[in-house]
Tab-separated table of C-alpha atoms and ligand atoms in Angstrom:
chain	number	residue	atom	x	y	z
A	1	MET	CA	179.685	-115.377	23.044
A	2	ILE	CA	176.069	-113.160	23.096
A	3	ASP	CA	174.439	-112.696	27.164
A	4	ILE	CA	171.185	-110.726	26.793
A	5	ASN	CA	170.007	-109.683	30.100
A	6	ILE	CA	166.795	-107.575	29.355
A	7	ALA	CA	163.541	-108.881	29.567
A	8	ILE	CA	162.751	-110.232	32.933
A	9	ASN	CA	164.233	-108.267	36.212
A	10	GLU	CA	166.109	-110.542	38.879
A	11	ASN	CA	163.400	-110.219	41.343
A	12	GLU	CA	160.736	-111.260	38.572
A	13	LYS	CA	162.316	-114.276	37.716
A	14	HIS	CA	160.453	-117.800	39.141
A	15	GLN	CA	162.170	-120.231	40.812
A	16	GLU	CA	164.383	-122.292	39.260
A	17	THR	CA	162.725	-125.707	38.819
A	18	PRO	CA	165.048	-128.677	39.185
A	19	VAL	CA	167.153	-131.020	37.261
A	20	GLN	CA	167.549	-134.575	38.515
A	21	TYR	CA	169.731	-137.599	37.998
A	22	TYR	CA	167.823	-140.586	37.449
A	23	GLU	CA	170.142	-143.468	38.959
A	24	LYS	CA	167.879	-146.469	38.184
A	25	ILE	CA	167.109	-145.588	34.398
A	26	SER	CA	170.252	-144.552	34.013
A	27	LYS	CA	171.376	-147.871	34.352
A	28	ILE	CA	168.870	-149.331	32.503
A	29	ILE	CA	168.974	-148.016	29.625
A	30	GLY	CA	173.141	-146.894	30.036
A	31	VAL	CA	173.246	-143.417	29.435
A	32	ASN	CA	173.438	-141.163	32.535
A	33	LEU	CA	169.938	-139.295	32.359
A	34	PHE	CA	169.405	-135.801	33.998
A	35	VAL	CA	166.235	-134.279	33.887
A	36	LYS	CA	165.116	-130.524	33.695
A	37	HIS	CA	161.709	-130.530	35.179
A	38	ASP	CA	159.721	-127.553	33.653
A	39	GLU	CA	156.865	-129.378	34.096
A	40	SER	CA	157.057	-128.262	37.855
A	41	ILE	CA	157.562	-124.579	37.492
A	42	GLN	CA	154.835	-123.374	40.224
A	43	TYR	CA	152.852	-120.703	38.299
A	44	TYR	CA	150.084	-120.820	35.567
A	45	GLY	CA	150.020	-124.387	35.906
A	46	GLY	CA	153.657	-125.669	34.695
A	47	GLY	CA	155.704	-126.397	31.933
A	48	ASN	CA	156.943	-124.804	28.942
A	49	LYS	CA	153.986	-122.615	28.127
A	50	ALA	CA	154.108	-121.016	31.568
A	51	ARG	CA	158.008	-120.385	31.360
A	52	LYS	CA	156.982	-118.870	27.572
A	53	ILE	CA	154.089	-116.942	28.758
A	54	LYS	CA	155.655	-114.588	31.381
A	55	TYR	CA	158.109	-113.558	29.525
A	56	ILE	CA	155.277	-112.736	26.360
A	57	ILE	CA	153.204	-110.968	28.469
A	58	LYS	CA	156.246	-108.748	30.158
A	59	ASP	CA	157.136	-107.518	26.815
A	60	MET	CA	153.559	-106.426	26.643
A	61	LYS	CA	152.539	-104.559	29.551
A	62	ASN	CA	151.785	-101.133	29.762
A	63	LYS	CA	150.948	-101.411	26.263
A	64	ALA	CA	148.018	-104.225	26.227
A	65	ASN	CA	145.243	-105.531	28.738
A	66	ALA	CA	143.412	-107.961	26.777
A	67	ILE	CA	144.831	-110.987	25.013
A	68	VAL	CA	143.836	-113.051	22.098
A	69	THR	CA	145.453	-116.368	21.465
A	70	ALA	CA	144.437	-119.661	19.620
A	71	GLY	CA	144.945	-123.233	19.832
A	72	GLY	CA	143.396	-127.577	20.664
A	73	LEU	CA	140.293	-128.597	23.047
A	74	GLN	CA	143.764	-129.369	25.323
A	75	SER	CA	146.183	-126.337	24.752
A	76	ASN	CA	148.442	-126.033	27.467
A	77	HIS	CA	149.180	-122.197	26.190
A	78	VAL	CA	145.806	-121.515	25.952
A	79	ARG	CA	145.360	-122.882	29.666
A	80	ALA	CA	148.554	-120.567	30.831
A	81	THR	CA	147.418	-117.464	29.231
A	82	ALA	CA	144.219	-117.536	30.922
A	83	ILE	CA	145.810	-117.808	34.258
A	84	GLN	CA	148.239	-115.334	33.711
A	85	CYS	CA	145.446	-113.017	32.091
A	86	ALA	CA	143.063	-113.133	35.288
A	87	GLU	CA	146.199	-112.630	37.522
A	88	LEU	CA	146.440	-109.122	35.917
A	89	GLY	CA	143.060	-109.094	35.542
A	90	TRP	CA	143.250	-108.876	31.535
A	91	LYS	CA	140.409	-110.125	29.735
A	92	SER	CA	140.840	-112.932	27.442
A	93	ILE	CA	139.555	-114.657	24.096
A	94	MET	CA	140.634	-118.068	22.868
A	95	ILE	CA	139.866	-119.520	19.692
A	96	ILE	CA	139.617	-122.968	19.862
A	97	HIS	CA	140.124	-125.169	16.700
A	98	ALA	CA	138.106	-128.069	17.844
A	99	GLU	CA	134.435	-128.912	18.676
A	100	GLU	CA	132.846	-127.803	21.869
A	101	PRO	CA	132.888	-130.724	24.078
A	102	LYS	CA	129.417	-132.149	24.449
A	103	CYS	CA	130.195	-133.268	28.009
A	104	GLU	CA	128.615	-131.139	30.991
A	105	TYR	CA	131.567	-130.768	32.400
A	106	TYR	CA	135.028	-129.914	30.264
A	107	GLU	CA	138.353	-131.292	31.522
A	108	GLY	CA	141.842	-130.209	31.792
A	109	ASN	CA	143.409	-127.394	30.636
A	110	LEU	CA	139.961	-126.470	28.811
A	111	LYS	CA	138.485	-126.732	32.013
A	112	ILE	CA	141.152	-124.082	34.077
A	113	ALA	CA	141.006	-121.712	30.759
A	114	LYS	CA	137.194	-121.344	31.457
A	115	LEU	CA	137.254	-121.388	35.199
A	116	CYS	CA	139.873	-118.346	34.762
A	117	GLY	CA	136.667	-116.111	33.232
A	118	ALA	CA	138.354	-116.881	29.529
A	119	GLU	CA	136.195	-116.502	27.089
A	120	ILE	CA	136.067	-119.595	24.173
A	121	ARG	CA	134.817	-119.774	20.761
A	122	PHE	CA	135.178	-123.116	19.259
A	123	VAL	CA	135.798	-122.741	15.608
A	124	ASP	CA	136.927	-124.329	12.258
A	125	LYS	CA	140.341	-125.172	11.638
A	126	LYS	CA	140.086	-123.114	8.604
A	127	ASP	CA	138.761	-119.815	10.540
A	128	VAL	CA	141.467	-119.939	12.645
A	129	SER	CA	143.127	-116.496	12.271
A	130	LYS	CA	139.880	-115.308	10.638
A	131	GLU	CA	138.220	-115.332	13.889
A	132	MET	CA	141.552	-114.337	15.726
A	133	ASP	CA	141.191	-111.012	13.803
A	134	ARG	CA	137.498	-111.121	14.752
A	135	ALA	CA	138.435	-111.403	18.570
A	136	MET	CA	140.967	-108.567	18.069
A	137	SER	CA	138.098	-106.096	16.647
A	138	ASP	CA	135.390	-107.215	18.913
A	139	LEU	CA	138.166	-106.344	21.933
A	140	LYS	CA	138.595	-103.107	20.332
A	141	GLY	CA	135.085	-102.127	20.317
A	142	TRP	CA	134.918	-102.943	23.869
A	143	GLY	CA	137.576	-100.395	24.372
A	144	TYR	CA	140.320	-102.726	25.266
A	145	GLN	CA	144.014	-102.506	23.724
A	146	PRO	CA	144.404	-106.251	22.502
A	147	PHE	CA	147.405	-108.131	21.773
A	148	TYR	CA	147.585	-111.607	20.236
A	149	ILE	CA	149.766	-114.525	20.570
A	150	TRP	CA	150.070	-117.231	18.060
A	151	GLY	CA	149.250	-120.830	19.032
A	152	GLY	CA	151.689	-122.426	21.626
A	153	GLY	CA	153.794	-118.877	22.380
A	154	HIS	CA	155.409	-118.955	19.120
A	155	CYS	CA	157.034	-115.933	19.103
A	156	VAL	CA	160.552	-114.135	19.390
A	157	MET	CA	159.747	-113.785	23.113
A	158	GLY	CA	158.665	-117.453	23.646
A	159	THR	CA	162.153	-118.535	21.728
A	160	TYR	CA	164.207	-115.991	24.502
A	161	ALA	CA	162.309	-117.739	27.393
A	162	TYR	CA	164.540	-120.771	26.950
A	163	TYR	CA	167.266	-119.141	25.835
A	164	GLU	CA	167.306	-117.632	29.247
A	165	ALA	CA	166.542	-121.246	31.005
A	166	VAL	CA	169.272	-123.051	29.086
A	167	LYS	CA	171.617	-120.280	31.314
A	168	GLU	CA	169.646	-121.964	34.361
A	169	VAL	CA	170.351	-125.310	33.663
A	170	LYS	CA	174.214	-123.744	33.473
A	171	SER	CA	174.139	-122.766	36.638
A	172	GLN	CA	172.644	-125.912	38.558
A	173	LEU	CA	174.643	-128.230	36.743
A	174	SER	CA	177.551	-129.061	38.947
A	175	ARG	CA	181.234	-128.469	37.350
A	176	GLY	CA	182.321	-131.367	35.317
A	177	ILE	CA	178.687	-132.181	34.213
A	178	TYR	CA	178.389	-131.595	30.933
A	179	PRO	CA	174.948	-132.806	28.352
A	180	ASN	CA	176.555	-134.458	25.604
A	181	TYR	CA	172.815	-134.433	24.234
A	182	ILE	CA	169.410	-132.582	24.998
A	183	VAL	CA	166.402	-134.649	24.207
A	184	LEU	CA	162.891	-132.524	24.395
A	185	ALA	CA	159.249	-132.737	22.714
A	186	SER	CA	159.040	-130.173	19.700
A	187	GLY	CA	155.922	-128.389	18.406
A	188	THR	CA	156.120	-125.358	17.377
A	189	GLY	CA	159.640	-125.721	17.472
A	190	THR	CA	159.734	-122.270	19.882
A	191	THR	CA	161.301	-124.059	23.007
A	192	GLN	CA	163.571	-125.893	20.877
A	193	ALA	CA	164.962	-122.878	18.682
A	194	GLY	CA	165.418	-121.370	22.196
A	195	ILE	CA	167.376	-124.115	23.653
A	196	ILE	CA	170.055	-124.101	20.780
A	197	ALA	CA	170.012	-120.615	20.432
A	198	GLY	CA	171.308	-120.852	24.255
A	199	CYS	CA	173.165	-123.726	24.203
A	200	ASN	CA	175.299	-121.927	21.271
A	201	ASN	CA	176.434	-119.384	23.950
A	202	ALA	CA	176.278	-121.748	27.187
A	203	PHE	CA	177.033	-125.400	25.801
A	204	PRO	CA	178.423	-125.179	22.138
A	205	ASN	CA	179.396	-128.841	21.939
A	206	THR	CA	175.899	-129.894	23.017
A	207	LYS	CA	173.708	-131.467	20.302
A	208	VAL	CA	169.733	-130.685	20.718
A	209	PHE	CA	167.129	-133.430	19.400
A	210	GLY	CA	164.103	-132.239	18.801
A	211	ILE	CA	161.471	-134.713	18.843
A	212	SER	CA	158.214	-133.487	16.573
A	213	VAL	CA	155.056	-134.192	17.852
A	214	ALA	CA	153.071	-133.194	15.361
A	215	ARG	CA	154.843	-131.284	12.299
A	216	LYS	CA	156.806	-132.989	9.784
A	217	LYS	CA	160.641	-132.624	9.449
A	218	GLU	CA	160.700	-129.973	6.802
A	219	ARG	CA	158.032	-127.870	8.148
A	220	GLY	CA	159.424	-127.959	11.745
A	221	THR	CA	163.335	-127.972	10.591
A	222	ASN	CA	162.460	-124.712	8.637
A	223	ILE	CA	160.103	-122.552	11.394
A	224	ILE	CA	163.159	-123.428	13.630
A	225	GLN	CA	165.564	-122.006	11.382
A	226	GLU	CA	163.713	-118.749	10.864
A	227	ALA	CA	162.437	-118.280	14.953
A	228	ILE	CA	166.321	-118.876	15.589
A	229	LYS	CA	167.043	-116.278	12.400
A	230	GLU	CA	164.247	-113.320	13.980
A	231	PHE	CA	165.667	-114.142	18.239
A	232	TYR	CA	169.219	-112.979	16.834
A	233	LYS	CA	167.373	-110.056	14.661
A	234	TYR	CA	165.656	-109.103	17.194
A	235	PHE	CA	168.999	-108.740	19.669
A	236	GLN	CA	170.420	-107.461	16.777
A	237	ILE	CA	172.924	-110.331	17.084
A	238	GLU	CA	174.856	-111.546	13.742
A	239	TYR	CA	173.141	-115.274	12.536
A	240	THR	CA	175.073	-118.244	10.931
A	241	ASN	CA	172.630	-121.333	9.479
A	242	GLN	CA	172.104	-123.432	12.326
A	243	ASN	CA	172.049	-127.613	12.193
A	244	ILE	CA	168.815	-128.770	13.265
A	245	HIS	CA	168.099	-132.101	14.471
A	246	PHE	CA	164.093	-132.186	14.096
A	247	ASP	CA	162.407	-135.859	14.196
A	248	ASP	CA	159.537	-136.759	12.547
A	249	SER	CA	159.387	-140.693	13.231
A	250	PHE	CA	157.709	-140.881	16.589
A	251	ILE	CA	154.467	-138.660	15.590
A	252	GLY	CA	152.618	-142.006	15.109
A	253	ASP	CA	149.346	-140.667	13.240
A	254	GLY	CA	149.561	-137.348	14.185
A	255	TYR	CA	149.259	-134.302	16.983
A	256	GLU	CA	147.409	-136.602	19.919
A	257	SER	CA	148.002	-140.042	18.188
A	258	ILE	CA	149.036	-143.145	20.204
A	259	TYR	CA	150.677	-146.112	19.499
A	260	PRO	CA	151.578	-148.993	22.027
A	261	GLU	CA	155.105	-148.314	21.941
A	262	LEU	CA	154.939	-144.667	23.121
A	263	ILE	CA	152.451	-146.279	25.799
A	264	GLY	CA	154.770	-148.551	27.242
A	265	ALA	CA	157.796	-146.342	27.320
A	266	ILE	CA	154.757	-143.864	29.452
A	267	LYS	CA	154.185	-146.667	32.112
A	268	TRP	CA	157.783	-147.906	31.615
A	269	ALA	CA	159.530	-144.648	33.254
A	270	ALA	CA	156.345	-144.381	35.403
A	271	ARG	CA	156.860	-147.521	37.537
A	272	THR	CA	160.603	-147.487	36.803
A	273	GLU	CA	161.210	-143.973	38.155
A	274	GLY	CA	158.589	-141.912	38.672
A	275	LEU	CA	159.144	-140.076	36.135
A	276	LEU	CA	155.836	-139.083	34.830
A	277	LEU	CA	155.148	-138.269	31.019
A	278	ASP	CA	152.116	-137.323	28.899
A	279	PRO	CA	150.959	-138.918	25.606
A	280	THR	CA	150.909	-135.706	23.207
A	281	TYR	CA	154.429	-134.676	24.086
A	282	THR	CA	157.101	-135.708	27.014
A	283	GLY	CA	156.271	-139.303	25.872
A	284	LYS	CA	157.140	-139.529	22.203
A	285	ALA	CA	159.899	-137.221	23.044
A	286	PHE	CA	161.222	-140.174	25.648
A	287	TYR	CA	160.163	-142.960	23.720
A	288	GLY	CA	162.734	-140.971	21.136
A	289	LEU	CA	165.825	-140.927	23.544
A	290	MET	CA	165.338	-144.521	24.442
A	291	GLU	CA	165.157	-145.824	20.791
A	292	TYR	CA	168.124	-142.992	19.862
A	293	VAL	CA	170.104	-145.527	22.779
A	294	ARG	CA	169.236	-148.416	21.490
A	295	ILE	CA	170.037	-147.504	17.909
A	296	GLY	CA	173.207	-146.033	18.963
A	297	ILE	CA	172.366	-142.496	17.713
A	298	ILE	CA	173.061	-141.392	21.690
A	299	PRO	CA	176.327	-143.380	22.267
A	300	LYS	CA	176.512	-145.332	25.977
A	301	GLY	CA	177.879	-143.438	28.340
A	302	ALA	CA	176.504	-139.759	27.493
A	303	ASN	CA	175.158	-137.347	29.610
A	304	VAL	CA	171.585	-136.824	28.487
A	305	LEU	CA	169.549	-133.969	29.752
A	306	PHE	CA	165.806	-134.444	29.184
A	307	TRP	CA	164.001	-131.565	29.163
A	308	HIS	CA	160.616	-132.237	30.683
A	309	THR	CA	158.363	-129.387	29.164
A	310	GLY	CA	155.076	-130.375	30.962
A	311	GLY	CA	152.157	-132.416	29.883
A	312	LEU	CA	150.777	-133.786	33.068
A	313	LEU	CA	147.440	-132.155	32.514
A	314	ASN	CA	147.335	-133.801	28.914
A	315	LEU	CA	148.169	-137.313	30.715
A	316	ILE	CA	144.919	-136.667	33.190
A	317	ALA	CA	142.894	-135.788	30.041
A	318	ASN	CA	143.366	-138.455	28.354
A	319	LYS	CA	140.804	-141.680	28.327
A	320	SER	CA	143.368	-144.500	26.958
A	321	ILE	CA	145.897	-144.399	28.955
B	401	LIG	C1	153.564	-126.927	24.001
B	401	LIG	C2	154.334	-128.173	24.413
B	401	LIG	C3	155.464	-128.825	24.029
B	401	LIG	C4	156.006	-127.748	22.305
B	401	LIG	O1	156.593	-126.760	22.759
B	401	LIG	P1	157.052	-125.682	21.447
B	401	LIG	O2	157.726	-124.837	21.716
B	401	LIG	O3	155.616	-125.400	20.705
B	401	LIG	O4	157.862	-126.718	20.524
B	401	LIG	C5	156.606	-129.339	24.427
B	401	LIG	N1	156.104	-130.198	25.926
B	401	LIG	C6	154.551	-129.911	26.215
B	401	LIG	C7	153.887	-130.368	27.109
B	401	LIG	C8	153.876	-128.610	25.257
B	401	LIG	O5	152.627	-128.320	25.826
């Protein structure tokens, strides 16, 4: 058993996000569906990037006063980081690997990042790390103490945030309810790595199913394995190879690609019980969950916790749903 509790003081902890039982959906699909609502985190626009950035920045306080990070046009991580930096009065430069939108106003996450005063630089995908270096040296030249954060908030403190979040779930589920399965959308894999590490501690018999939103199975699995290893090393805990379930069969044609079954699942969940999902992340994960139940990978009657990681701004910014 491990129990790490160092980074965030009690009084700095955010309020817990609810775990809700979805009665109608449960009845229809034949499992007990609980949803951990991290989209409802009350700061930095919510979602898993808000939970992560709080831990990441906390670790940098007293060392930094500016941030460089990167992401796509509708990056939730960029948005959460921009809000956090504005709150602290830190300068931020966002390296966006896309062309600048041609419309008069930006949309969704990008709009919020700009509104919060982030400097936004649009670059070619292949130039991201070069441009991050350049932004770092610009900031140093201007007298700042900058730190960089990898896209998606992929780092040990990001993993740690979700290790702690599993403890939060454990304290919330009433006695006797044990999640047999946790299903979530997996991108950089940081969130999944933290949940796996957390479950080793809190729910050792729970299977964690990551549904990939972009990466191929082998690459995604290796990166999650590395993230868990790095996390345990950081906290000087002995590490053994983990069983990692990272499924790339619900991606469609790639990141942000949509397909009819995905749209169908999103519409169905919204109409059936007001469960709002987005087409980039949570919709793919939820469609995967439904398929797992249909095919029998998740047996009927199981307790399933769907970890809602956010994405409402992606839903709003998407024009094809
Ligand atoms: C980034 C993101 C994910 C994936 O999280 P990772 O930790 O990068 O795997 C899932 N859902 C939403 C809404 C996200 O913004």
